[in-house]
PDB file of C-alpha atoms and ligand atoms in Angstrom:
ATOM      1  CA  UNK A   1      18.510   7.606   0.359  1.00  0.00           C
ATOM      2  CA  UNK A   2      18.977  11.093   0.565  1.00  0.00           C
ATOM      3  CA  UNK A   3      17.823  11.589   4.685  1.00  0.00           C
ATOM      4  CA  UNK A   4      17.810   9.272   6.859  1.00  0.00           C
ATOM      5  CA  UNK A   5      14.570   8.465   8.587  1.00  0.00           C
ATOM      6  CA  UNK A   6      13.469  10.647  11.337  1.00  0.00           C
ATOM      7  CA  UNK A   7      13.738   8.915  14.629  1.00  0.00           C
ATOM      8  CA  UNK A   8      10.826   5.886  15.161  1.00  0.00           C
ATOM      9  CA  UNK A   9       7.965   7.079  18.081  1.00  0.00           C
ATOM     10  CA  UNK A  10       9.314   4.524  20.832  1.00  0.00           C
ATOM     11  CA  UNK A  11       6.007   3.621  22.315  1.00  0.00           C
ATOM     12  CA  UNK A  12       4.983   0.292  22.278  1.00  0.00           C
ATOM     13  CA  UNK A  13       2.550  -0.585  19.892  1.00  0.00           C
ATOM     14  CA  UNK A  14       1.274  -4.250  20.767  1.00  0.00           C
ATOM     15  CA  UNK A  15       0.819  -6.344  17.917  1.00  0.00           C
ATOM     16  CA  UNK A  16      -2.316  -7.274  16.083  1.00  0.00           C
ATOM     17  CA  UNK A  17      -2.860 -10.683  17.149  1.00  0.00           C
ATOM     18  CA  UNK A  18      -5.810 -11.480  14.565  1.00  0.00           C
ATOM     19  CA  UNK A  19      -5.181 -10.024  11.306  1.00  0.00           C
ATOM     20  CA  UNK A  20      -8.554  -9.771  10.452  1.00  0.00           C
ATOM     21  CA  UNK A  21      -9.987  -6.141   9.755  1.00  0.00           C
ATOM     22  CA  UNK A  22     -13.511  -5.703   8.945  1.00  0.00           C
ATOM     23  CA  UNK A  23     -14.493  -2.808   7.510  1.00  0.00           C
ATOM     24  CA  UNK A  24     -18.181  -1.292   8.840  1.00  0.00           C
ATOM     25  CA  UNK A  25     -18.968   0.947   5.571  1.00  0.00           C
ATOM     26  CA  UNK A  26     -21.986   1.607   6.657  1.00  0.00           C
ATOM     27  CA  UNK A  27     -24.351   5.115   7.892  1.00  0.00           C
ATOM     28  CA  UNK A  28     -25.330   4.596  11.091  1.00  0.00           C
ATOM     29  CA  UNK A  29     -24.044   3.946  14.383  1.00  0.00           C
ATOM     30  CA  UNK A  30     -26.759   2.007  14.807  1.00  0.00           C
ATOM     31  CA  UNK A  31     -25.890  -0.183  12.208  1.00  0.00           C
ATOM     32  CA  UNK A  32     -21.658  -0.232  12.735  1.00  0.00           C
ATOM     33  CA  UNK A  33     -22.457  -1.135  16.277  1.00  0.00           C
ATOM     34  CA  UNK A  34     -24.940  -4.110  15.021  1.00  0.00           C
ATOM     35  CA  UNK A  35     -22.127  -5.424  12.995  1.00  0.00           C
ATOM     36  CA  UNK A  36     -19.330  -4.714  15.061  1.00  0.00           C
ATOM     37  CA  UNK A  37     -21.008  -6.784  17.714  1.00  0.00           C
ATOM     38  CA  UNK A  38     -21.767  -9.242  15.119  1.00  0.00           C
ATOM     39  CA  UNK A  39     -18.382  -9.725  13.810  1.00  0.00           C
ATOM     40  CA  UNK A  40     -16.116  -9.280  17.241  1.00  0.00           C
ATOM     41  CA  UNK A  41     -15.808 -12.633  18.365  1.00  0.00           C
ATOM     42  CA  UNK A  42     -13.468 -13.283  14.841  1.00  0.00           C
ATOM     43  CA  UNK A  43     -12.116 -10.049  14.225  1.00  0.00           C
ATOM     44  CA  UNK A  44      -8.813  -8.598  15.402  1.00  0.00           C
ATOM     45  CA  UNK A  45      -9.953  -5.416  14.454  1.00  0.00           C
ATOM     46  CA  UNK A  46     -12.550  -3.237  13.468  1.00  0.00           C
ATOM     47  CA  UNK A  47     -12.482  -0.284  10.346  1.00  0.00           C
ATOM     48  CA  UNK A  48     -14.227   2.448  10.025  1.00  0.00           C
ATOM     49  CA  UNK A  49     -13.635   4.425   6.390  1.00  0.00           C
ATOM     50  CA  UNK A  50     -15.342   7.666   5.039  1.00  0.00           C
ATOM     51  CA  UNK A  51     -18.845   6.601   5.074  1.00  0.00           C
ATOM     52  CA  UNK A  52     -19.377   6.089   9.024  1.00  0.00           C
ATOM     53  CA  UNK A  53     -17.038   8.939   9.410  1.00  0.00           C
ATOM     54  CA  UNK A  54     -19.145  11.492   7.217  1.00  0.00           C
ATOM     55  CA  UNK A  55     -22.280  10.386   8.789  1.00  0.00           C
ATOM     56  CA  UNK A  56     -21.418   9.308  12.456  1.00  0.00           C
ATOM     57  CA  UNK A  57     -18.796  12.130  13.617  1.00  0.00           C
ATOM     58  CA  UNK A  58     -16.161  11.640  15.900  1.00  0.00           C
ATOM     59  CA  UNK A  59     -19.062  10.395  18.401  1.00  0.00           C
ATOM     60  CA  UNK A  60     -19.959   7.700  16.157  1.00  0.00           C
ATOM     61  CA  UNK A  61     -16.508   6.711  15.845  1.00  0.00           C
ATOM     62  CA  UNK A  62     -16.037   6.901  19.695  1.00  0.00           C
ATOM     63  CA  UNK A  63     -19.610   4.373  20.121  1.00  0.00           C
ATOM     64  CA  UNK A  64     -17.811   1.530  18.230  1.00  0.00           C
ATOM     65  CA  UNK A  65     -14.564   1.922  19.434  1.00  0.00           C
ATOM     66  CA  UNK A  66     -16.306   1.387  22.925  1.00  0.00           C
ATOM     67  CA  UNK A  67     -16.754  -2.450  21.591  1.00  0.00           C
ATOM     68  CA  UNK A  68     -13.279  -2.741  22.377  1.00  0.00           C
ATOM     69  CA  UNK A  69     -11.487  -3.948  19.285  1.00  0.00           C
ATOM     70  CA  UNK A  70      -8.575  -2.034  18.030  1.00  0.00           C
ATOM     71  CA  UNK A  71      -9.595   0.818  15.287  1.00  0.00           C
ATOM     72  CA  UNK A  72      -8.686   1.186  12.174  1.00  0.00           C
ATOM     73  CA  UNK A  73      -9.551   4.696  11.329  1.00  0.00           C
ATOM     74  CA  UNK A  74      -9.322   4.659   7.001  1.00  0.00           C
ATOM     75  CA  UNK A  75      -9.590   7.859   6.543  1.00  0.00           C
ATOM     76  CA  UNK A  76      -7.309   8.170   3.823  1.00  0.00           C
ATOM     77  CA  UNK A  77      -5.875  12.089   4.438  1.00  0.00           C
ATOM     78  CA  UNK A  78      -4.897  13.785   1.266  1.00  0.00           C
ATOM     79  CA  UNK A  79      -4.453  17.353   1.894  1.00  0.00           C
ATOM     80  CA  UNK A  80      -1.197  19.675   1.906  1.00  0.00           C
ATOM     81  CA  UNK A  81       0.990  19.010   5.155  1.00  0.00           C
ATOM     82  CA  UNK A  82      -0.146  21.817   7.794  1.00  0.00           C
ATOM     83  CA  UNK A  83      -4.153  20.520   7.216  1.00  0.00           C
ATOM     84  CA  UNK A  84      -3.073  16.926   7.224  1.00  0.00           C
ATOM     85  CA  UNK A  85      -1.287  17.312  10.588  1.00  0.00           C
ATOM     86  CA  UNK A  86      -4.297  19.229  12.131  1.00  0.00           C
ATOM     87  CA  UNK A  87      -6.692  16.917  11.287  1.00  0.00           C
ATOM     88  CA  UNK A  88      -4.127  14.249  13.108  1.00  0.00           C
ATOM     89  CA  UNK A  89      -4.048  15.986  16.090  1.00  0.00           C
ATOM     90  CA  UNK A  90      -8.306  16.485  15.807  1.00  0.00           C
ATOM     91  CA  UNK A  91      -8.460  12.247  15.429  1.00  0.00           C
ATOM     92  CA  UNK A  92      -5.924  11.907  18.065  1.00  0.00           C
ATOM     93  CA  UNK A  93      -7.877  11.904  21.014  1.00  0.00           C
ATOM     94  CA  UNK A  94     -10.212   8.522  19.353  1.00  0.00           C
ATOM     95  CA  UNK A  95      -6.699   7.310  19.834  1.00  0.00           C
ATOM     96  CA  UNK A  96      -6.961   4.334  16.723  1.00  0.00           C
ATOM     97  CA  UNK A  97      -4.508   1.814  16.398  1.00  0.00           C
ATOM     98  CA  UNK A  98      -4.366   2.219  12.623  1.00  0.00           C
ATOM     99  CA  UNK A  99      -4.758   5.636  10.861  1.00  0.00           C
ATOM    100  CA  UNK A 100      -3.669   6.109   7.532  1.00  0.00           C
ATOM    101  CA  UNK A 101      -3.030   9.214   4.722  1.00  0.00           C
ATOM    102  CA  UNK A 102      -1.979   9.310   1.204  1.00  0.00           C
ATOM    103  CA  UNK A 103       1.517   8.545   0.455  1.00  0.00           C
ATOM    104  CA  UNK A 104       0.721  10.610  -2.779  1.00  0.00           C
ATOM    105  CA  UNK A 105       0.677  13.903  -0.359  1.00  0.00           C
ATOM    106  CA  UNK A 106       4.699  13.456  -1.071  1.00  0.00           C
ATOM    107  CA  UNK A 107       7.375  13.664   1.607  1.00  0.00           C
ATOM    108  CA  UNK A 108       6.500  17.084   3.567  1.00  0.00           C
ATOM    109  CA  UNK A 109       3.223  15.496   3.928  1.00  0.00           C
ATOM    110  CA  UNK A 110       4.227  12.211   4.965  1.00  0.00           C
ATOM    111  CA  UNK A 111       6.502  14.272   7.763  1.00  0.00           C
ATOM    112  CA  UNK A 112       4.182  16.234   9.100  1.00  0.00           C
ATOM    113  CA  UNK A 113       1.945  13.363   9.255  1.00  0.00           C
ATOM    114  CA  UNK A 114       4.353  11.313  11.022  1.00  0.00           C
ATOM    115  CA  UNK A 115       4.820  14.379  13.629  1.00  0.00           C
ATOM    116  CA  UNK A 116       1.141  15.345  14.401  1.00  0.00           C
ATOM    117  CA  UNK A 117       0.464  11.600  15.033  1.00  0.00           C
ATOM    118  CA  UNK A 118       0.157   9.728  18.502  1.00  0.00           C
ATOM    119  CA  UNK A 119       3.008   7.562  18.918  1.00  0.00           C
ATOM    120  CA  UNK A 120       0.930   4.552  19.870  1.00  0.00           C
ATOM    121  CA  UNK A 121      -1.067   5.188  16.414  1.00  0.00           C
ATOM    122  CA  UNK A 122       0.458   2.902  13.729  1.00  0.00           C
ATOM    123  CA  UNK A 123       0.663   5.413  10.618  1.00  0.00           C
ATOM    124  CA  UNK A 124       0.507   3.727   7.212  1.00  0.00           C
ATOM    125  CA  UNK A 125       0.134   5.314   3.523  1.00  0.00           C
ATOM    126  CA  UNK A 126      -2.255   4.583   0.757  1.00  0.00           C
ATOM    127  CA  UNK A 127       0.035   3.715  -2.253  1.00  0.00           C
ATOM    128  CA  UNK A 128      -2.555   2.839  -5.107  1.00  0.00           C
ATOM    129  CA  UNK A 129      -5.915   1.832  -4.339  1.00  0.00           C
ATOM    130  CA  UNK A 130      -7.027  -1.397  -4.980  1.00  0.00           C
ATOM    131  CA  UNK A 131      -9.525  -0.438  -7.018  1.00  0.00           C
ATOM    132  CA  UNK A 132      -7.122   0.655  -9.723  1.00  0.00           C
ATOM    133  CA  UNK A 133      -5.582  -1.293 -12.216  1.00  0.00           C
ATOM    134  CA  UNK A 134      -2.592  -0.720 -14.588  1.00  0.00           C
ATOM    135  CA  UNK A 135      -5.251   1.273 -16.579  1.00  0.00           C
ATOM    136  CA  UNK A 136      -6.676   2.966 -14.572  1.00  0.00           C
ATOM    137  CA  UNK A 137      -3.237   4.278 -13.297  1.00  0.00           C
ATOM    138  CA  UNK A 138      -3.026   5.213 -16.628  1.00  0.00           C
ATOM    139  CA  UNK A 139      -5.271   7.468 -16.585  1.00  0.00           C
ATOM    140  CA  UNK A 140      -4.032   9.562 -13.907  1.00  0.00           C
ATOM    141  CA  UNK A 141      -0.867   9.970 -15.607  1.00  0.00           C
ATOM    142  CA  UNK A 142       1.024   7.345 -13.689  1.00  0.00           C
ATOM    143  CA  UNK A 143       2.925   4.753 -16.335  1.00  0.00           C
ATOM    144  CA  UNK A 144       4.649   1.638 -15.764  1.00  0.00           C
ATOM    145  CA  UNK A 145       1.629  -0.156 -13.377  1.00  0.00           C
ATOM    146  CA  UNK A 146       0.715  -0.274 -10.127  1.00  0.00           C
ATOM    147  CA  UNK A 147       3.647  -2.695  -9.342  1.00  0.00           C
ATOM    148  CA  UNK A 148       6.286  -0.162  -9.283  1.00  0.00           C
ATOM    149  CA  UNK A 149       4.412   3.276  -8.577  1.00  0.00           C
ATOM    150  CA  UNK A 150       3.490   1.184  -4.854  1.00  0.00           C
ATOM    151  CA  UNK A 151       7.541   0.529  -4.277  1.00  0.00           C
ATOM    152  CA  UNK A 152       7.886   4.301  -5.347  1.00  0.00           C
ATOM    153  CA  UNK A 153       5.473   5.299  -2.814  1.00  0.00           C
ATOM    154  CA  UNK A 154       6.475   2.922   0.277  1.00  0.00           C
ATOM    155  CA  UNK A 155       9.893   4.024  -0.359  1.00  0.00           C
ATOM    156  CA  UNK A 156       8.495   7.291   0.973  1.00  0.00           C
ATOM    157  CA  UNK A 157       6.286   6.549   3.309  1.00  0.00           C
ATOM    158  CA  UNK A 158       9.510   4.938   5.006  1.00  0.00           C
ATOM    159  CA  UNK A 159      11.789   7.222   4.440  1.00  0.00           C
ATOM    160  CA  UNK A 160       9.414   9.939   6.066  1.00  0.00           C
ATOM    161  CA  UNK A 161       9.255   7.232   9.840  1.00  0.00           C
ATOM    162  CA  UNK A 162       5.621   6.083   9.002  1.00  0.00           C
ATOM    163  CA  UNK A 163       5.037   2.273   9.969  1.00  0.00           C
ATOM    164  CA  UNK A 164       3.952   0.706   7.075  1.00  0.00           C
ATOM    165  CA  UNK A 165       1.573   1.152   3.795  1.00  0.00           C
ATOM    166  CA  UNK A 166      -1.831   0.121   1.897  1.00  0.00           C
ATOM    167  CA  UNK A 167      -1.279  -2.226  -0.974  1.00  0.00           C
ATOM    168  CA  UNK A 168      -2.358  -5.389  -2.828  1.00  0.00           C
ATOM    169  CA  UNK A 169      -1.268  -8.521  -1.939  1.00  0.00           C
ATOM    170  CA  UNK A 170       0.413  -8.730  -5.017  1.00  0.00           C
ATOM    171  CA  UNK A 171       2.649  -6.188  -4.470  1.00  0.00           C
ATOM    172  CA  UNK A 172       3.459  -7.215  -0.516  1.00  0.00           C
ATOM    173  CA  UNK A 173       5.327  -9.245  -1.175  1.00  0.00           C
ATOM    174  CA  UNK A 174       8.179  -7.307  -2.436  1.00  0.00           C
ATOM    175  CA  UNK A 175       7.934  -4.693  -0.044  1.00  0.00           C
ATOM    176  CA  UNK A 176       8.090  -7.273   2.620  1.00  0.00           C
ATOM    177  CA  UNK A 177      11.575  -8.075   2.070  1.00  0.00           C
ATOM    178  CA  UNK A 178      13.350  -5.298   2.861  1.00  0.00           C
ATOM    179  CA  UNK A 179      11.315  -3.377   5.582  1.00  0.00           C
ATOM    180  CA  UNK A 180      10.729  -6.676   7.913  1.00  0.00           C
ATOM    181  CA  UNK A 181       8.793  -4.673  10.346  1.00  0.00           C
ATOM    182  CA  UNK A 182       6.697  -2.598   7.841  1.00  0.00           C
ATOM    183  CA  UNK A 183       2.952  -3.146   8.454  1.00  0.00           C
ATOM    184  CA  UNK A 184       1.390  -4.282   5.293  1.00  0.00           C
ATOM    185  CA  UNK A 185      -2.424  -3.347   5.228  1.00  0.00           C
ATOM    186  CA  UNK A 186      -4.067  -5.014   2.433  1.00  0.00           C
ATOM    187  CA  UNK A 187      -7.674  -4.842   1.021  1.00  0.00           C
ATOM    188  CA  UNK A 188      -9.025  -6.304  -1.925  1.00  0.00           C
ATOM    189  CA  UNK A 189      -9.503  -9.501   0.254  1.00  0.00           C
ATOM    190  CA  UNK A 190     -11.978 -11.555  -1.378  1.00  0.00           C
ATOM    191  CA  UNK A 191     -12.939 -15.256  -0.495  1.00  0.00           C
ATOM    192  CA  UNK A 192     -13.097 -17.731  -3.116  1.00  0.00           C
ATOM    193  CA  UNK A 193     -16.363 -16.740  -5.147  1.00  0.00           C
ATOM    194  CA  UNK A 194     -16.816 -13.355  -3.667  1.00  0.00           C
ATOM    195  CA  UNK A 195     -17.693 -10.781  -6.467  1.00  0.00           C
ATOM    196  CA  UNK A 196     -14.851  -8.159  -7.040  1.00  0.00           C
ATOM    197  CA  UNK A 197     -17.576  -5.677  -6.929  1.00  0.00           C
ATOM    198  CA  UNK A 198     -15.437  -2.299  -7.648  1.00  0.00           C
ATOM    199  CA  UNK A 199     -12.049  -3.647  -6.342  1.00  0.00           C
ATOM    200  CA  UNK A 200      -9.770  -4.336  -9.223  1.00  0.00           C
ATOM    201  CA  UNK A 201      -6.518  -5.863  -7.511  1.00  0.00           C
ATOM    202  CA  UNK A 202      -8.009  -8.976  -5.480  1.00  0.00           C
ATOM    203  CA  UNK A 203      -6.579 -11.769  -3.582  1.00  0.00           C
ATOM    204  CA  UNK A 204      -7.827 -14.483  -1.241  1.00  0.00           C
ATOM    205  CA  UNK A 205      -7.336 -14.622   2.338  1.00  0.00           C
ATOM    206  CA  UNK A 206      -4.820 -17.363   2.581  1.00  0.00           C
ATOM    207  CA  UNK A 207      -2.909 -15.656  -0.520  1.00  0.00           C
ATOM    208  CA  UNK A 208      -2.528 -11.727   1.259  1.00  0.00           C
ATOM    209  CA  UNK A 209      -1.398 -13.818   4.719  1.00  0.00           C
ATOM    210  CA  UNK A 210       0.962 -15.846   3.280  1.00  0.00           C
ATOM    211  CA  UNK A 211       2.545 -12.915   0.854  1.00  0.00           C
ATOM    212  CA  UNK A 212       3.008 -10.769   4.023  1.00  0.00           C
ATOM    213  CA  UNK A 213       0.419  -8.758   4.825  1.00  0.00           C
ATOM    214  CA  UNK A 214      -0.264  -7.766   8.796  1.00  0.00           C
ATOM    215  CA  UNK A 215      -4.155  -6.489   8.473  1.00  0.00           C
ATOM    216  CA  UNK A 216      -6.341  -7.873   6.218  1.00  0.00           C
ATOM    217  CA  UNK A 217      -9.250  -5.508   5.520  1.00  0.00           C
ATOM    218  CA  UNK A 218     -12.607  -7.320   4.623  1.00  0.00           C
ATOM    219  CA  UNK A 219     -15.641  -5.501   3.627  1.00  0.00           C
ATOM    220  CA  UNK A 220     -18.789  -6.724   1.925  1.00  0.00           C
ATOM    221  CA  UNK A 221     -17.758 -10.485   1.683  1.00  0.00           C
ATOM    222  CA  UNK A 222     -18.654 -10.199   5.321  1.00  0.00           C
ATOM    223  CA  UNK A 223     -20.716  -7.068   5.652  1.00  0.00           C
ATOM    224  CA  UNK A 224     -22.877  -7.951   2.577  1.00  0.00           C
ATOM    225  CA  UNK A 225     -23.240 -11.409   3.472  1.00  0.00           C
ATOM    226  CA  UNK A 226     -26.653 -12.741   5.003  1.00  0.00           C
ATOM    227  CA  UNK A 227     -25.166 -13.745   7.950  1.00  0.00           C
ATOM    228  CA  UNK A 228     -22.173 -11.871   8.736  1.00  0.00           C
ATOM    229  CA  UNK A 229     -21.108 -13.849  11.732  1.00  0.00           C
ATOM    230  CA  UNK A 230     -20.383 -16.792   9.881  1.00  0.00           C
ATOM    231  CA  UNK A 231     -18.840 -14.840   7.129  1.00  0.00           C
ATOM    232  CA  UNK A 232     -16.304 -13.389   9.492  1.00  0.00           C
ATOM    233  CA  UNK A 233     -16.015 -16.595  10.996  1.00  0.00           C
ATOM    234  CA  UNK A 234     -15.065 -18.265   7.966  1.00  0.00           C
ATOM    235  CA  UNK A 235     -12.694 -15.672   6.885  1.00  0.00           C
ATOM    236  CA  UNK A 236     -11.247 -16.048  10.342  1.00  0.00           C
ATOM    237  CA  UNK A 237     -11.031 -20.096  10.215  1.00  0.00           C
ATOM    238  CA  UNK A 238      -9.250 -19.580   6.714  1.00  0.00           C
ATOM    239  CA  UNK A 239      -6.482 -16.768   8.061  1.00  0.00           C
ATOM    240  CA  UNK A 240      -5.537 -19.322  11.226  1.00  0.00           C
ATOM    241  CA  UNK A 241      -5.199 -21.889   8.805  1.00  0.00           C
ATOM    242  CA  UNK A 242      -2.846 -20.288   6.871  1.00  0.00           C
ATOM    243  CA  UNK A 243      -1.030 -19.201   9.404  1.00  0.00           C
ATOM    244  CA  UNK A 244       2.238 -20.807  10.343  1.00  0.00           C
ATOM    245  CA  UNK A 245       2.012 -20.262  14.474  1.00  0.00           C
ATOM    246  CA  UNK A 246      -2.141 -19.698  14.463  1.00  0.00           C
ATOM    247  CA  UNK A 247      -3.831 -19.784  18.007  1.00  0.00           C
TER     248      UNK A 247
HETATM  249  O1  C5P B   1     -16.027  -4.185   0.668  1.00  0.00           O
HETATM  250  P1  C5P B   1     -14.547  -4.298   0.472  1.00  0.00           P
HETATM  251  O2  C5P B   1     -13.955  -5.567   1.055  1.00  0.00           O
HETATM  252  O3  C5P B   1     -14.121  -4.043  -0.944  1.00  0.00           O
HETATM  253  O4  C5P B   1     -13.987  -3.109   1.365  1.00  0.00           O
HETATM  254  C1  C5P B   1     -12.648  -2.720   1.351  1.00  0.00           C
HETATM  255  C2  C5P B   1     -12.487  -1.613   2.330  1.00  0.00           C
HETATM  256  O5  C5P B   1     -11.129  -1.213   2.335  1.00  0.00           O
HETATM  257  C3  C5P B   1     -13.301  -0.379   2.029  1.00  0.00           C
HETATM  258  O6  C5P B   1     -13.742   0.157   3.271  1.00  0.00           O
HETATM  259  C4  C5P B   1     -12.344   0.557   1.353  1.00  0.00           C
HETATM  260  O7  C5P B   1     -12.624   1.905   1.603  1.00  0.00           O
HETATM  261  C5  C5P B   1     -11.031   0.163   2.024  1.00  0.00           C
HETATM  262  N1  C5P B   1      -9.814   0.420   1.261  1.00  0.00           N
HETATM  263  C6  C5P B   1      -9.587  -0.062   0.007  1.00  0.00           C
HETATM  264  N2  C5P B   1      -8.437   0.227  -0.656  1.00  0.00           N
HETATM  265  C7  C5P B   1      -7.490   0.960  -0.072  1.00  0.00           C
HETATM  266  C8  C5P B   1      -7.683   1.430   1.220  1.00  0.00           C
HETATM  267  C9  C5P B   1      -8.864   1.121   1.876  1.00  0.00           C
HETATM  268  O8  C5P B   1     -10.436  -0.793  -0.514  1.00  0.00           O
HETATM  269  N3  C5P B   1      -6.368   1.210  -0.704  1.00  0.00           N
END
C-alpha cells in the first residue's frame, strides 16, 4: 500500500449485539414508525435508505430514531469529496450508528468522508450492489465480476480509515480474513423461499452470519410479509441459531 491509513477515530463504538438490520423502505413516518415498533423487539437495528429519506426529511429520520434502536442511515453518498463531506456533517447531528457512501467516489472521496464523519458513526462503503450480477457489472464497464471489483473497492475503503464495507455474503468471506475488525454489512438476505425480487446476489441468513458478516440488512422478507413481527422474529430465531455465542 502506497499510504498508510489515516489514524482510526478512537471513540468507542459499542458493538451491534443483534445483527439484524431491517430496512423500513417505506414513505411515511407514519408507516416506518408502525414497523419499527413492529419489528423492535428482534431487531438490533433499524435502516432507513432513500425512500424514507426523500419523503420524511431529517425529521422523519429523527421520529424513528426516537424508537431507540441503533440507525442505519443507507444513504449511499456518491458525489465528489467537498459535497460528500458536507452532507456528512448535515446527517451528523441524527448521529446514526451506521452511515455509508460509495466506495466508487475513489480515495479523495473516501477521505473526506472519513474526516467530515462523527467518530462514533461507523462509516462503511458500497462496493457493488447486490442487485448486480457479473452482467450487469458488465455493463458498466467493470470486467472480471463482482468477486474481485468488491476486494478492489474494500481495499480502498480501508486504506482511506473507513470501518468496513457493503457486500454479498459471497464475497465476505474473503474480505473477512484479512481486516478482522472490518464491519461487513450485507444485504441480499433472503430466507429460504423468499423471492429475490430485484436483488441478484442472495444468501440466507444463517449463510451471510456464518461467512462473516456483522449487519444483516433485511427488507421485504420482513417488511412485505403479512405479519412482520413474526417475520423478524423468525429471521431473528434463525441468526441466534447460527450463531456460535448467541444470547
Ligand atoms: O427488500 P430487501 O431485503 O431487498 O432490501 C434490501 C435493502 O438494503 C434495501 O433497503 C436496499 O436499498 C439496501 N441495500 C442493498 N444493497 C446495497 C446496499 C443497500 O440492497 N448494496
Amino acid at each position: 500500500m502506497a499510504n498508510p491509513p489515516p489514524a482510526r477515530p478512537t471513540a468507542a463504538k459499542p458493538p451491534l449485539a443483534n445483527p439484524l438490520c431491517v430496512a423500513l423502505d417505506v414513505a411515511s413516518v407514519d408507516a416506518g414508525l408502525a414497523l419499527g415498533r413492529a419489528v423492535a423487539p428482534h431487531a438490533g437495528a433499524l435502516k432507513l435508505g432513500l425512500e424514507f429519506v426523500m419523503a420524511c426529511g431529517p425529521q422523519g429520520v429523527a421520529a424513528v430514531a426516537g424508537l431507540g434502536l441503533p440507525l442505519f442511515l443507507d444513504v449511499k453518498l456518491h458525489d465528489i469529496p467537498n459535497t460528500v463531506a458536507g452532507a456528512i456533517r448535515a446527517l451528523a447531528p441524527l448521529a446514526p450508528a451506521v452511515l455509508n457512501v460509495h466506495a466508487a467516489g475513489g480515495p479523495a472521496m473516501l477521505t473526506a468522508a472519513r474526516a467530515a464523519c462523527p467518530p462514533a458513526t461507523r462509516l462503511v462503503a458500497v462496493t457493488v450492489l447486490t442487485s448486480l450480477d457479473n452482467a450487469d457489472l458488465a455493463a458498466t464497464g467493470v470486467s472480471g465480476g463482482a468477486a474481485p471489483q468488491v476486494r478492489r473497492l474494500a481495499g480502498l475503503a480501508r486504506a482511506c480509515g473507513l470501518d468496513g464495507v457493503v457486500c454479498s455474503a459471497g464475497e465476505v468471506a474473503a474480505l473477512a480474513s484479512d481486516w478482522p475488525d472490518g464491519l461487513f454489512v450485507v444485504p441480499g438476505i433472503r430466507p429460504r423461499g423468499a423471492p429475490a425480487r430485484d436483488q441478484k446476489r442472495v444468501t440466507g441468513p444463517a449463510e451471510a452470519l456464518a461467512a462473516g458478516a456483522g449487519l444483516l440488512v433485511v427488507g421485504r422478507p420482513i417488511t412485505a410479509a403479512p405479519d412482520p413481527s413474526a417475520a423478524a422474529r423468525a429471521i431473528a430465531a434463525e441468526i441466534a441459531a447460527a450463531r456460535p455465542q448467541a444470547g
